[in-house]
Coordinates of C-alpha atoms and ligand atoms in Angstrom, one line a residue:
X318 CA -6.0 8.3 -30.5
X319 CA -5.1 7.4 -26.7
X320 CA -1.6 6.7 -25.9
X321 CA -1.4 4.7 -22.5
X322 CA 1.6 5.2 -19.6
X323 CA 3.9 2.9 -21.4
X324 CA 3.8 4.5 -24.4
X325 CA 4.5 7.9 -23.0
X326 CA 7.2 7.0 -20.8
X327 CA 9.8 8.6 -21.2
X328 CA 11.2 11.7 -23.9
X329 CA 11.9 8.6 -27.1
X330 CA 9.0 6.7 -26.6
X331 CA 7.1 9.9 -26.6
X332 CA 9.0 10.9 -30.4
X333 CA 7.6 7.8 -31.6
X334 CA 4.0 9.0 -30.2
X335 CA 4.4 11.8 -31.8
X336 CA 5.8 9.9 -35.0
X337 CA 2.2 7.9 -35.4
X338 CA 0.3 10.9 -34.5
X339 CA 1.9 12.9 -37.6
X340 CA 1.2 9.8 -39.6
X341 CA -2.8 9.7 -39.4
X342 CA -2.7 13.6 -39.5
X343 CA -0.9 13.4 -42.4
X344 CA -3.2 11.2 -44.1
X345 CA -6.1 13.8 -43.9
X346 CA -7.4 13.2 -40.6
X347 CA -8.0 15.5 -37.9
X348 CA -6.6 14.4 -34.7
X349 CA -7.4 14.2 -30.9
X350 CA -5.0 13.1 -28.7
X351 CA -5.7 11.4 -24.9
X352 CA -2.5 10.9 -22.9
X353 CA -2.1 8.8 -20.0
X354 CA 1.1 9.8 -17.8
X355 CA 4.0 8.1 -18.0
X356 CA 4.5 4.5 -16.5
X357 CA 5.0 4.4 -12.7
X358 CA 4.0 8.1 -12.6
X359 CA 0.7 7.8 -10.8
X360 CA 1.4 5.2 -8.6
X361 CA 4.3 7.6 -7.5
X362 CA 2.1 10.6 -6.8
X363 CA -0.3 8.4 -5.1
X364 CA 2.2 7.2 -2.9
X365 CA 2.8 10.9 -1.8
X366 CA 0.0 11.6 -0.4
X367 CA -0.3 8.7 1.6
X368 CA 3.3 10.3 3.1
X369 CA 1.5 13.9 3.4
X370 CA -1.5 12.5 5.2
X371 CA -3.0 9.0 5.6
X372 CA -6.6 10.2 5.6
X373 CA -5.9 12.2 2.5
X374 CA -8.9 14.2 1.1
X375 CA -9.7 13.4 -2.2
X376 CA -10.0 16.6 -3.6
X377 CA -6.2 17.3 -2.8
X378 CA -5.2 14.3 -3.8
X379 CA -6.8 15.2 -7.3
X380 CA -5.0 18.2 -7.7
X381 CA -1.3 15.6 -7.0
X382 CA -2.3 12.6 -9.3
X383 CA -3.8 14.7 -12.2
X384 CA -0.1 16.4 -12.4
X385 CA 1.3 13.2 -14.7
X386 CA -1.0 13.4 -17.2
X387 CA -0.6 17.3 -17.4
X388 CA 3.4 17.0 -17.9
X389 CA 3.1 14.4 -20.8
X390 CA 0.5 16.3 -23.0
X391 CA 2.8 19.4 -22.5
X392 CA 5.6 17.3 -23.7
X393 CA 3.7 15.3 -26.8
X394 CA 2.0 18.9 -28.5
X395 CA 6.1 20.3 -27.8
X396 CA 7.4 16.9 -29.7
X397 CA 5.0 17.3 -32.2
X398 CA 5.9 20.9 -32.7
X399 CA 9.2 20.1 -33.3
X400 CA 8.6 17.6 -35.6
X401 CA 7.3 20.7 -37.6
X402 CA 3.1 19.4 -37.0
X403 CA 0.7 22.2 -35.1
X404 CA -0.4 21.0 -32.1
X405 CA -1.7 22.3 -28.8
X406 CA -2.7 20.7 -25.3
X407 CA -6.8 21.5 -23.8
X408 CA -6.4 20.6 -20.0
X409 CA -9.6 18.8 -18.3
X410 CA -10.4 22.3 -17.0
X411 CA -10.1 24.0 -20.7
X412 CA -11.9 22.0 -22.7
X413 CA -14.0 21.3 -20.4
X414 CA -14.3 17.8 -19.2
X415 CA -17.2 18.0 -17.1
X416 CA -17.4 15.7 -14.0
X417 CA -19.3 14.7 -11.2
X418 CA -18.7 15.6 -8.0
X419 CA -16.5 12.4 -7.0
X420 CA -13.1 13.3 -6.3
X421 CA -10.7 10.0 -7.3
X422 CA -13.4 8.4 -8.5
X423 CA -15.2 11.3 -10.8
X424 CA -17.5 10.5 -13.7
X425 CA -17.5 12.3 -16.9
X426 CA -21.2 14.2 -17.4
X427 CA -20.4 15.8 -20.9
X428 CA -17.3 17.1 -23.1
X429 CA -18.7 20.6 -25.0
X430 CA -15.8 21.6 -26.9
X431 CA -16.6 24.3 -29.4
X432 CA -13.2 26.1 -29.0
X433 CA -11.0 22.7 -29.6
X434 CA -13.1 21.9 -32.6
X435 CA -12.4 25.3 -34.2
X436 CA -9.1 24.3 -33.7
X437 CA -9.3 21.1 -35.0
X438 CA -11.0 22.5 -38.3
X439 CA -7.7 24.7 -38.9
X440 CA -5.3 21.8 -38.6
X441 CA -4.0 21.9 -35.2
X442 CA -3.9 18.5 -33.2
X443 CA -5.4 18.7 -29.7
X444 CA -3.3 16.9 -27.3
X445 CA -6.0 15.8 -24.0
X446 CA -4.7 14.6 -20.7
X447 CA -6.5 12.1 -19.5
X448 CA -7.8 11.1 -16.3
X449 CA -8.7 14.2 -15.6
X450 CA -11.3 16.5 -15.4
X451 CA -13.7 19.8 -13.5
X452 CA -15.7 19.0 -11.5
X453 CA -19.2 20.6 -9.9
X454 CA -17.6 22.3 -7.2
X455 CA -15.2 23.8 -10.1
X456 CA -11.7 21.6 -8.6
X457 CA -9.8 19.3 -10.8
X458 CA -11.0 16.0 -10.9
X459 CA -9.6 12.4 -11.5
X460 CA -12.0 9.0 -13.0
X461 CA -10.7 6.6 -11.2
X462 CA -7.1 4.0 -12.0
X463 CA -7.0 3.5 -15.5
X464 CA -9.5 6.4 -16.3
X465 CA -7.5 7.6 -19.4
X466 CA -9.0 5.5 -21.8
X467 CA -12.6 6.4 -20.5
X468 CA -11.5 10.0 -21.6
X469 CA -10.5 8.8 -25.0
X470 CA -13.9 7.1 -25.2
X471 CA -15.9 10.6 -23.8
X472 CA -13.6 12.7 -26.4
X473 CA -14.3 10.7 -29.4
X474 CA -18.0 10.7 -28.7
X475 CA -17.9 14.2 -27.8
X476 CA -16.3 14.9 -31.3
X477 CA -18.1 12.2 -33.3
X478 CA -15.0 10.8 -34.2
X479 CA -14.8 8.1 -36.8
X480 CA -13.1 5.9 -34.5
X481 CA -11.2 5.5 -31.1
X482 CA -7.8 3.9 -30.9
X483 CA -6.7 2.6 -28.4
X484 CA -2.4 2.4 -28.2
X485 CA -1.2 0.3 -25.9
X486 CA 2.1 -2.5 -25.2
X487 CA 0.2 -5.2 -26.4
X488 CA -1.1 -5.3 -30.2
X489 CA -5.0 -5.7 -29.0
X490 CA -7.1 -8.0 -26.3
X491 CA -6.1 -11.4 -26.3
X492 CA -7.6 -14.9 -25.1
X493 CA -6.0 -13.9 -22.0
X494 CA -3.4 -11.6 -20.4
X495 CA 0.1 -12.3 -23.0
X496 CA 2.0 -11.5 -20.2
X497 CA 0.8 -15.0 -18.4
X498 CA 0.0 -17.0 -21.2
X499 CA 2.8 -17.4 -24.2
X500 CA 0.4 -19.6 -26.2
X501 CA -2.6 -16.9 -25.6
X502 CA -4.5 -15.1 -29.1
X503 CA -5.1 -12.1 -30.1
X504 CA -8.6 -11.6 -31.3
X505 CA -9.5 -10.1 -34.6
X506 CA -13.0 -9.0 -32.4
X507 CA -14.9 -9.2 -29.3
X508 CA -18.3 -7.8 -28.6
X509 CA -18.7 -5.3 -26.2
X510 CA -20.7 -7.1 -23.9
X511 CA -17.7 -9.6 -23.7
X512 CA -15.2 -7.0 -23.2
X513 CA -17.1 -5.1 -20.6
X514 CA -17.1 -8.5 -18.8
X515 CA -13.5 -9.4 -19.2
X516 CA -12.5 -5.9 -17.9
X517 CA -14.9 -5.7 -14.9
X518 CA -13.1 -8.9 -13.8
X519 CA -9.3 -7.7 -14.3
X520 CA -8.4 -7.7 -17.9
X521 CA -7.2 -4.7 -16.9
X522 CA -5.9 -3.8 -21.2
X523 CA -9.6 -1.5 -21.0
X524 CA -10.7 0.4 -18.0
X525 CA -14.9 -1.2 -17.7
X526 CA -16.0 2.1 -18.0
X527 CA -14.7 3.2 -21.0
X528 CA -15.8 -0.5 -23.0
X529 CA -19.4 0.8 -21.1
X530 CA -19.8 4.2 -22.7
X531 CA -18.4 3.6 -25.7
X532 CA -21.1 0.5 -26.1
X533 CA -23.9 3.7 -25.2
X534 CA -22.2 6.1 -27.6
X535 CA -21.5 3.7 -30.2
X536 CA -17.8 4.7 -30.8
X537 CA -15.6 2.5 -32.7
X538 CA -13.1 1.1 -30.6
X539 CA -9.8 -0.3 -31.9
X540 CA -6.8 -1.6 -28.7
X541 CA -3.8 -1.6 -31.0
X542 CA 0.4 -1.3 -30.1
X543 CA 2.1 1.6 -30.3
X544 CA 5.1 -0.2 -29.8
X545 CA 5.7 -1.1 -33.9
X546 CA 7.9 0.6 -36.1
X547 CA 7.6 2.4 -38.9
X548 CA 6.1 0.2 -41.6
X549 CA 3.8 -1.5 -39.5
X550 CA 0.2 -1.8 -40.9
X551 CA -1.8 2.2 -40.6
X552 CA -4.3 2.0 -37.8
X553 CA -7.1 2.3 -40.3
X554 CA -6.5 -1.1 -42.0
X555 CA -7.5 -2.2 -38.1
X556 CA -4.6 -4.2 -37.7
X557 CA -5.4 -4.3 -33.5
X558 CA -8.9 -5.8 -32.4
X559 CA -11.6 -3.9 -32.8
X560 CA -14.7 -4.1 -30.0
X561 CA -18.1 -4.8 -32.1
X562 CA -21.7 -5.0 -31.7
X563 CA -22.3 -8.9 -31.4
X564 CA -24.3 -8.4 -34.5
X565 CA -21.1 -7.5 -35.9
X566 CA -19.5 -10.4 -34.4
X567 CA -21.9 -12.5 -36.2
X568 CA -21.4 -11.5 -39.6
X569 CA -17.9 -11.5 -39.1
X570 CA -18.4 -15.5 -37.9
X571 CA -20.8 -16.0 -41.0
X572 CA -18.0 -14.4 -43.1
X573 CA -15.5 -17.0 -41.7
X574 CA -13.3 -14.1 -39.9
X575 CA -14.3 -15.4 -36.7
X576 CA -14.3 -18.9 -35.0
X577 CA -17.5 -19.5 -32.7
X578 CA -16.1 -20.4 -29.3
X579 CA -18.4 -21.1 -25.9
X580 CA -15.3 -19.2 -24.5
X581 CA -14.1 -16.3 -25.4
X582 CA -11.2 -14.7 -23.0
X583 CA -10.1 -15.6 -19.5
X584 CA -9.4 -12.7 -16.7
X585 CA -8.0 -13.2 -13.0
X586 CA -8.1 -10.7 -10.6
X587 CA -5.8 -10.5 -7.4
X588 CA -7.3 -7.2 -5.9
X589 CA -10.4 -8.8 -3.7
X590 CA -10.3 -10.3 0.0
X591 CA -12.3 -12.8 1.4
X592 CA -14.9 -12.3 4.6
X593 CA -16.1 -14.9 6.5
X594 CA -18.5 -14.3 9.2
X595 CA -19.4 -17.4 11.2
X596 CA -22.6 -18.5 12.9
X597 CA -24.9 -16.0 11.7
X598 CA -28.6 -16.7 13.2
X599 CA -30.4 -18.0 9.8
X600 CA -33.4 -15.9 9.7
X601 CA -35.0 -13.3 7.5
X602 CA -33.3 -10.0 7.4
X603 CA -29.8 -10.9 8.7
X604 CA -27.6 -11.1 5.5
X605 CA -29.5 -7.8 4.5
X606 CA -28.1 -6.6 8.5
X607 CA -24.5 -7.6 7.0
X608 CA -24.9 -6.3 3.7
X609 CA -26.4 -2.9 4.4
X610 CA -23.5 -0.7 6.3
X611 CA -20.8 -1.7 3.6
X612 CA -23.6 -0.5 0.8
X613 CA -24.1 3.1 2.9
X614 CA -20.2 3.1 2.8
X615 CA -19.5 2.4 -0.7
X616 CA -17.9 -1.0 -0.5
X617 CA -18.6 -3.2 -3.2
X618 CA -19.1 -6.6 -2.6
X619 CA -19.0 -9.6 -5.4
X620 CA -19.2 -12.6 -4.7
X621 CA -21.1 -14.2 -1.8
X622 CA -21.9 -17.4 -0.6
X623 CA -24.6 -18.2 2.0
X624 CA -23.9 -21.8 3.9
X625 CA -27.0 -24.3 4.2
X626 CA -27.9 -23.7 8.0
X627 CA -26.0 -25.5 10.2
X628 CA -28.5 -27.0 13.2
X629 CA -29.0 -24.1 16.3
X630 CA -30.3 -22.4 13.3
X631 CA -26.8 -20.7 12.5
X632 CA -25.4 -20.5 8.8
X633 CA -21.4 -19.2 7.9
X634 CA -21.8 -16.2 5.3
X635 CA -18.6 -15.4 2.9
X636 CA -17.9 -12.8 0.3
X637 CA -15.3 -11.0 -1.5
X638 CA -14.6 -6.9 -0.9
X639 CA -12.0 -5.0 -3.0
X640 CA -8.6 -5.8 -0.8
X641 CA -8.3 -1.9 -0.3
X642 CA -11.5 -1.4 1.3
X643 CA -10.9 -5.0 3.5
X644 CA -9.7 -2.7 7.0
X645 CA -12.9 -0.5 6.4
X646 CA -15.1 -3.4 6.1
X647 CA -14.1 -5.3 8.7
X648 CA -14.2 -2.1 11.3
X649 CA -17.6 -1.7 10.2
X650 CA -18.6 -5.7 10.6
X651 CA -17.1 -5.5 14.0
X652 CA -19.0 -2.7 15.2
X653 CA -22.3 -4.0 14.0
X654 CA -21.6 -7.2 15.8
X655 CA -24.4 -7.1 18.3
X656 CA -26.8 -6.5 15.5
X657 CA -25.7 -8.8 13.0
X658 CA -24.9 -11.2 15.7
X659 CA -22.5 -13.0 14.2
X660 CA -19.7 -15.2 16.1
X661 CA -16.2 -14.7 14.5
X662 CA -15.0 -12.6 11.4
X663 CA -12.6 -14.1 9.5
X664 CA -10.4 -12.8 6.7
X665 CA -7.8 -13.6 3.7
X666 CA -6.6 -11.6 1.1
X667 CA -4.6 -13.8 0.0
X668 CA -7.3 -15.3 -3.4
X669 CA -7.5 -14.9 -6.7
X670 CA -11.0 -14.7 -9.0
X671 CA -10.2 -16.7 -12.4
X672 CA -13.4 -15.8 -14.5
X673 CA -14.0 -17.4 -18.3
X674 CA -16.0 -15.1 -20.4
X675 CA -17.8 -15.5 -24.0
X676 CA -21.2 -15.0 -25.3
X677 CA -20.8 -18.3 -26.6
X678 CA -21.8 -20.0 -23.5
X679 CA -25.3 -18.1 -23.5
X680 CA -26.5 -21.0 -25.5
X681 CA -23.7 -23.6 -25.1
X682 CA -24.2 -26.2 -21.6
X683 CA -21.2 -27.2 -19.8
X684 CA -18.8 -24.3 -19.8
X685 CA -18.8 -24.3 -15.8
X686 CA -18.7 -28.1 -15.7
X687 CA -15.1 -27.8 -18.1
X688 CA -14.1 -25.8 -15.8
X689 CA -14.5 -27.2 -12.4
X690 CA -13.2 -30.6 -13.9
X691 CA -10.0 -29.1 -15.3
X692 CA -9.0 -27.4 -12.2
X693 CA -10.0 -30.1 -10.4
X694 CA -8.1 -32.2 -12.3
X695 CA -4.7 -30.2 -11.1
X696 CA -5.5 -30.2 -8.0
X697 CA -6.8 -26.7 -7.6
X698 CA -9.7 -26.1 -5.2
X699 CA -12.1 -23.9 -5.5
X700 CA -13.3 -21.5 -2.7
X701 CA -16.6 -19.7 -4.3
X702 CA -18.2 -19.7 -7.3
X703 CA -20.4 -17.1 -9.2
X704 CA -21.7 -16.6 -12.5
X705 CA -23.8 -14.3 -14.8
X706 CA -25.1 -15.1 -18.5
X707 CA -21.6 -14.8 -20.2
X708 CA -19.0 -15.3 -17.7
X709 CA -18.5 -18.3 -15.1
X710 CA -16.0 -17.1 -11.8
X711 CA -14.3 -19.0 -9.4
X712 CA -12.3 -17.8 -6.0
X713 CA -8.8 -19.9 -5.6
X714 CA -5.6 -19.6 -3.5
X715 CA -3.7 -16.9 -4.9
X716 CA -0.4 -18.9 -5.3
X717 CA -2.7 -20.7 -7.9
X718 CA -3.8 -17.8 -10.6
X719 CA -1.4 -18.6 -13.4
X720 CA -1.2 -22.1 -13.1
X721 CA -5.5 -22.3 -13.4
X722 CA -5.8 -19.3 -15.7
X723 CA -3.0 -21.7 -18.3
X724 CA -5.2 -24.7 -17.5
X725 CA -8.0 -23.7 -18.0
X726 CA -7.0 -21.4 -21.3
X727 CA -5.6 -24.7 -22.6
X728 CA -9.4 -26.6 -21.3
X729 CA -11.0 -24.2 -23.5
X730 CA -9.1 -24.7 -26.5
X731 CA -8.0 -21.4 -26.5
X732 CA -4.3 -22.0 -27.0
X733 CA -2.4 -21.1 -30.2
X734 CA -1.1 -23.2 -32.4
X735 CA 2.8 -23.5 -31.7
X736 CA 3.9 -21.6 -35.1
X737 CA 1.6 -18.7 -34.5
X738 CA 4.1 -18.0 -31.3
X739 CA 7.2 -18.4 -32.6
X740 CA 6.9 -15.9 -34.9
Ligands
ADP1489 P1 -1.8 1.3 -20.8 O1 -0.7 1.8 -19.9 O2 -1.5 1.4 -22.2 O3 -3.2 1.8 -20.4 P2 -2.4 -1.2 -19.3 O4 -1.2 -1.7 -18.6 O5 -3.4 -0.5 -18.6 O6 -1.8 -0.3 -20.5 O7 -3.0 -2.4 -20.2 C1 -2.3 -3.2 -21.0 C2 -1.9 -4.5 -20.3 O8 -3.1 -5.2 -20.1 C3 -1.0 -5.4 -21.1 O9 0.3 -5.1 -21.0 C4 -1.4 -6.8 -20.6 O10 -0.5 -7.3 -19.7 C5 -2.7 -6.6 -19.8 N1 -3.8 -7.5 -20.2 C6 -4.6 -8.1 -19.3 N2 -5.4 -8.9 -19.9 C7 -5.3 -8.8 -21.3 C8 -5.9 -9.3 -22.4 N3 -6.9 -10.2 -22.4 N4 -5.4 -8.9 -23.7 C9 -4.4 -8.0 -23.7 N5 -3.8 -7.5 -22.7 C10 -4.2 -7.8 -21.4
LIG1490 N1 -2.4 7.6 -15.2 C1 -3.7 7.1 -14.7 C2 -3.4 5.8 -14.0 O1 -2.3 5.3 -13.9 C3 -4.7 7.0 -15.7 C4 -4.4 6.1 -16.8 O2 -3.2 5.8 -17.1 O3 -5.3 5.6 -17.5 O4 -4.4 5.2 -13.4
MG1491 MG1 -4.6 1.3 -18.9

């Protein structure tokens, strides 16, 4: 069970934590607990050390933004203790939790947890925090924003656990974020490959790496609320959505659980920034010239978009960088000038990425056509385009990402029936 920062925040939401816990232990089960800490918690630590040093090293600022998680398992095994259940809490470091050598961005390299299945076996519930783990050089380590649930996913595979369940504020993944869209649906499924896609371009309700090992470990994932009371439905009657093979998926369609759609979710993201570099000579080797020092320093680029050659033999290049690393890249742009040979740079960080997603569309034409004619159609214009096998993304003005991302959820037919959101 994983209980994300809204559902730890604070000493009553963590009673009713604790309360849901009890429940499944009570009904025979032996229970792992991952914690994230509570809401606002690590964006407050993080903000620290940006106060205690701008060019903070990443090993220090593990030891800070680890601290949250560390507090509320403490609290959680105390709640459950006095709510008369055994419990204890395994820090990264005691369980182990194994990491590379990555500080703020660690990945997990194996869970070997003899001692905490011992314990398990005699009834006491572990209480995890997550986020957090030892890494090579034998410091604390963190995995990265929104790394809890990709220690859920590394516990229950390190455990064999029957299944991973993922608590959250929402009651499972919808058509699109709930928060945007009032008509969006919650899915009874979606197939890992789907979901991977939806989080990798800001459905942020799964961190991408944990939807990516639990696909290679094959752990039952479940994204469910923690937020119901009492007599709500017991996770194991999977009342959240569960993430499935799509051979799953297909039986379930066969079995009438499941509409076949082309599209399956719709994601935005706000957190990448646009480059533009302008009359770059169009010849062999010069987009590899612009590409190459932000690979060597780690910057991520998605989408890109080479011009046709203008005449002179120049062409404009654009592509989007994470907003955070947007200083870095340009710094490094300008002092490669001379060899890229570029004339201006030009940036904005004020876009959006609206991406549809669905494995539908694999064998279904037309899903990118929908959904250049619907923005279109409101006036919305787009700025780049990319696209993979399941998903089709667009770049837009920022001030646009609800309005397109309710357009196009309505284009799709993904909108619920009036009735469903009254209730
Ligand atoms: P936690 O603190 O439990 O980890 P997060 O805030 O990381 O929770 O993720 C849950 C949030 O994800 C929801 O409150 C919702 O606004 C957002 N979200 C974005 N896209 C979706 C989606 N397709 N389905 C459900 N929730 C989504
Ligand atoms: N507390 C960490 C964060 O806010 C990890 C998590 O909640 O998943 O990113
Ligand atoms: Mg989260």
């Amino acid at each position: 069970m994983k209980f994300g920062g809204t559902s730890m925040a604070g000493t009553e939401r963590i009673r009713r934590v604790a309360q849901i816990v009890r429940r499944q232990a009570a009904g025979g089960n032996q229970v792992a607990v991952v914690v994230s800490a509570m809401a606002g918690e690590t964006d407050r630590l993080v903000n620290f050390c940006r106060e205690a040093h701008a060019l903070y090293d990443p090993a220090e600022y593990d030891v800070v933004v680890s601290s949250g998680e560390q507090v509320t398992s403490g609290l959680l095994a105390l709640t459950l203790q006095g709510l008369g259940a055994k419990a204890r809490s395994w820090l990264g470091w005691q369980l182990p939790v194994r990491t590379i050598e990555a500080h703020a961005k660690a990945r997990i390299e194996d869970i070997d947890a003899p001692d905490m299945l011992e314990s398990l076996e005699q009834g006491v519930i572990a209480v995890i925090p997550g986020f957090q783990g030892i890494s090579a050089d034998g410091r604390i380590s963190t995995l990265g924003r929104g790394g809890s649930d990709t220690s859920a996913v590394a516990v229950a595979a390190a455990i064999d656990a029957d299944r991973c369940d993922i608590y959250t504020d929402v009651d499972g993944v919808y058509t699109t974020d709930p928060r945007i869209v009032s008509r969006a649906r919650k899915l009874k499924a979606v197939t890992f490959e789907e979901m991977l896609e939806l989080a990798s371009v800001g459905a942020k309700v799964l961190q991408t790496r944990s939807v990516g090992l639990a696909m290679k470990e094959g752990v039952r994932l479940q994204v469910l609320s923690s937020f119901n009371d009492e007599d709500a439905t017991p996770a194991d009657d999977l009342p959240g959505t569960m993430i499935v093979s799509e051979d799953e998926m297909n039986a379930m369609i066969e079995r009438g659980e499941m509409e076949r759609q082309h599209v399956t979710g719709i994601a935005h993201d706000k957190n990448e920034a646009k480059i533009i570099l302008t009359r770059v000579p169009d010849k062999p080797g010069a987009v590899a010239e612009i590409f190459q020092p932000l690979a060597a320093a780690s910057i991520n680029v998605d989408m890109i978009i080479q011009n046709v050659g203008r005449d002179k033999g120049e062409t404009d290049v654009t592509f989007t960088v994470p907003q955070a690393d947007l200083a870095r890249a340009q710094t490094l742009l300008e002092d490669r000038r001379g060899e890229i040979g570029f004339n201006r740079i030009i940036t904005d960080s004020h876009i959006a990425k609206i991406s549809v997603v669905g494995v539908g569309m694999k064998s279904h034409a037309g899903v990118a056509a929908t959904m250049f004619r619907a923005l279109s159609e409101r006036g919305i214009n787009i700025q780049a385009i990319s696209t993979s096998e399941i998903k089709v993304s667009v770049m837009i003005d920022e001030d646009e990402t609800e309005l397109a991302v309710r357009v196009l959820h309505t284009a799709y037919g993904l909108d619920a029936d009036l009735e469903d959101t009254a209730s």
